[in-house]
Amino acid sequence: MVSPEGKYAWTVKVGEKGQFVIPKEARDIFNIKPGDTLIVLADIKRGIAIPPQDMFAQLSQTIFPEDLPSENEEE
């Protein structure tokens, strides 16, 4: 089966401690290095995703918009 350009799928096994190894090809493609911090997103219906690091700022703005009231404003 040939996957569309830019689309990838891998299988991994989860160990007893809940850990899994990101395949080397995925680490190379997404420039994941030892010590990098990754964000893991989950949705009960859609599953788990690990977006690229360059999306952190965009995701945090989506999740935590600036117009949220501060703690002092809520009281």
PDB file of C-alpha atoms in Angstrom:
ATOM      1  CA  MET A   1       0.000   0.000   0.000  1.00  0.00           C
ATOM      2  CA  VAL A   2       1.388   3.385  -1.008  1.00  0.00           C
ATOM      3  CA  SER A   3       0.575   6.282   1.309  1.00  0.00           C
ATOM      4  CA  PRO A   4      -0.136   9.792   0.012  1.00  0.00           C
ATOM      5  CA  GLU A   5       2.831  12.169  -0.053  1.00  0.00           C
ATOM      6  CA  GLY A   6       3.524  13.626   3.399  1.00  0.00           C
ATOM      7  CA  LYS A   7       1.314  11.066   5.176  1.00  0.00           C
ATOM      8  CA  TYR A   8       2.831   8.415   7.433  1.00  0.00           C
ATOM      9  CA  ALA A   9       1.733   5.640   9.748  1.00  0.00           C
ATOM     10  CA  TRP A  10       3.754   3.500  12.130  1.00  0.00           C
ATOM     11  CA  THR A  11       2.973   0.914  14.746  1.00  0.00           C
ATOM     12  CA  VAL A  12       4.526   0.939  18.200  1.00  0.00           C
ATOM     13  CA  LYS A  13       4.213  -1.290  21.255  1.00  0.00           C
ATOM     14  CA  VAL A  14       3.429   0.147  24.660  1.00  0.00           C
ATOM     15  CA  GLY A  15       5.630  -1.210  27.444  1.00  0.00           C
ATOM     16  CA  GLU A  16       4.645  -2.047  31.006  1.00  0.00           C
ATOM     17  CA  LYS A  17       5.311   1.549  32.124  1.00  0.00           C
ATOM     18  CA  GLY A  18       3.100   2.988  29.371  1.00  0.00           C
ATOM     19  CA  GLN A  19       6.087   4.100  27.295  1.00  0.00           C
ATOM     20  CA  PHE A  20       6.624   3.669  23.578  1.00  0.00           C
ATOM     21  CA  VAL A  21       9.494   4.440  21.222  1.00  0.00           C
ATOM     22  CA  ILE A  22       8.887   6.920  18.420  1.00  0.00           C
ATOM     23  CA  PRO A  23      10.194   5.200  15.283  1.00  0.00           C
ATOM     24  CA  LYS A  24      13.505   6.520  13.967  1.00  0.00           C
ATOM     25  CA  GLU A  25      11.984   7.491  10.628  1.00  0.00           C
ATOM     26  CA  ALA A  26       9.388   9.621  12.461  1.00  0.00           C
ATOM     27  CA  ARG A  27      12.085  11.213  14.652  1.00  0.00           C
ATOM     28  CA  ASP A  28      14.092  12.068  11.553  1.00  0.00           C
ATOM     29  CA  ILE A  29      11.133  13.451   9.591  1.00  0.00           C
ATOM     30  CA  PHE A  30       9.915  15.605  12.497  1.00  0.00           C
ATOM     31  CA  ASN A  31      13.388  16.480  13.841  1.00  0.00           C
ATOM     32  CA  ILE A  32      12.704  15.002  17.282  1.00  0.00           C
ATOM     33  CA  LYS A  33      15.883  14.872  19.364  1.00  0.00           C
ATOM     34  CA  PRO A  34      16.640  13.305  22.766  1.00  0.00           C
ATOM     35  CA  GLY A  35      15.495  15.682  25.515  1.00  0.00           C
ATOM     36  CA  ASP A  36      12.868  17.412  23.351  1.00  0.00           C
ATOM     37  CA  THR A  37       9.554  18.202  25.009  1.00  0.00           C
ATOM     38  CA  LEU A  38       6.511  16.960  23.135  1.00  0.00           C
ATOM     39  CA  ILE A  39       2.862  17.806  23.619  1.00  0.00           C
ATOM     40  CA  VAL A  40       0.365  14.944  23.556  1.00  0.00           C
ATOM     41  CA  LEU A  41      -3.209  15.835  22.651  1.00  0.00           C
ATOM     42  CA  ALA A  42      -6.117  13.453  23.115  1.00  0.00           C
ATOM     43  CA  ASP A  43      -9.749  13.316  22.155  1.00  0.00           C
ATOM     44  CA  ILE A  44     -11.971  10.416  23.231  1.00  0.00           C
ATOM     45  CA  LYS A  45     -13.527  10.162  19.755  1.00  0.00           C
ATOM     46  CA  ARG A  46     -10.517  11.033  17.581  1.00  0.00           C
ATOM     47  CA  GLY A  47      -7.595   9.475  19.445  1.00  0.00           C
ATOM     48  CA  ILE A  48      -4.134  10.697  20.398  1.00  0.00           C
ATOM     49  CA  ALA A  49      -1.910  13.091  18.426  1.00  0.00           C
ATOM     50  CA  ILE A  50       1.626  14.394  18.889  1.00  0.00           C
ATOM     51  CA  PRO A  51       1.839  17.618  16.862  1.00  0.00           C
ATOM     52  CA  PRO A  52       5.174  19.106  15.740  1.00  0.00           C
ATOM     53  CA  GLN A  53       6.934  21.522  18.099  1.00  0.00           C
ATOM     54  CA  ASP A  54       6.500  24.435  15.709  1.00  0.00           C
ATOM     55  CA  MET A  55       2.750  24.222  16.366  1.00  0.00           C
ATOM     56  CA  PHE A  56       3.090  24.769  20.156  1.00  0.00           C
ATOM     57  CA  ALA A  57       2.459  28.525  19.982  1.00  0.00           C
ATOM     58  CA  GLN A  58      -0.534  28.136  17.678  1.00  0.00           C
ATOM     59  CA  LEU A  59      -2.020  25.373  19.834  1.00  0.00           C
ATOM     60  CA  SER A  60      -1.529  27.263  23.087  1.00  0.00           C
ATOM     61  CA  GLN A  61      -3.255  30.325  21.616  1.00  0.00           C
ATOM     62  CA  THR A  62      -6.166  28.125  20.552  1.00  0.00           C
ATOM     63  CA  ILE A  63      -6.402  26.394  23.923  1.00  0.00           C
ATOM     64  CA  PHE A  64      -5.683  29.471  26.070  1.00  0.00           C
ATOM     65  CA  PRO A  65      -7.023  32.530  24.226  1.00  0.00           C
ATOM     66  CA  GLU A  66      -5.866  35.913  25.547  1.00  0.00           C
ATOM     67  CA  ASP A  67      -9.408  37.060  26.200  1.00  0.00           C
ATOM     68  CA  LEU A  68      -9.896  34.639  29.083  1.00  0.00           C
ATOM     69  CA  PRO A  69     -10.601  36.474  32.341  1.00  0.00           C
ATOM     70  CA  SER A  70      -7.742  36.566  34.811  1.00  0.00           C
ATOM     71  CA  GLU A  71      -8.137  35.071  38.300  1.00  0.00           C
ATOM     72  CA  ASN A  72      -8.750  38.538  39.756  1.00  0.00           C
ATOM     73  CA  GLU A  73     -11.524  39.316  37.268  1.00  0.00           C
ATOM     74  CA  GLU A  74     -13.468  36.158  38.140  1.00  0.00           C
ATOM     75  CA  GLU A  75     -13.928  37.105  41.791  1.00  0.00           C
TER      76      GLU A  75
END
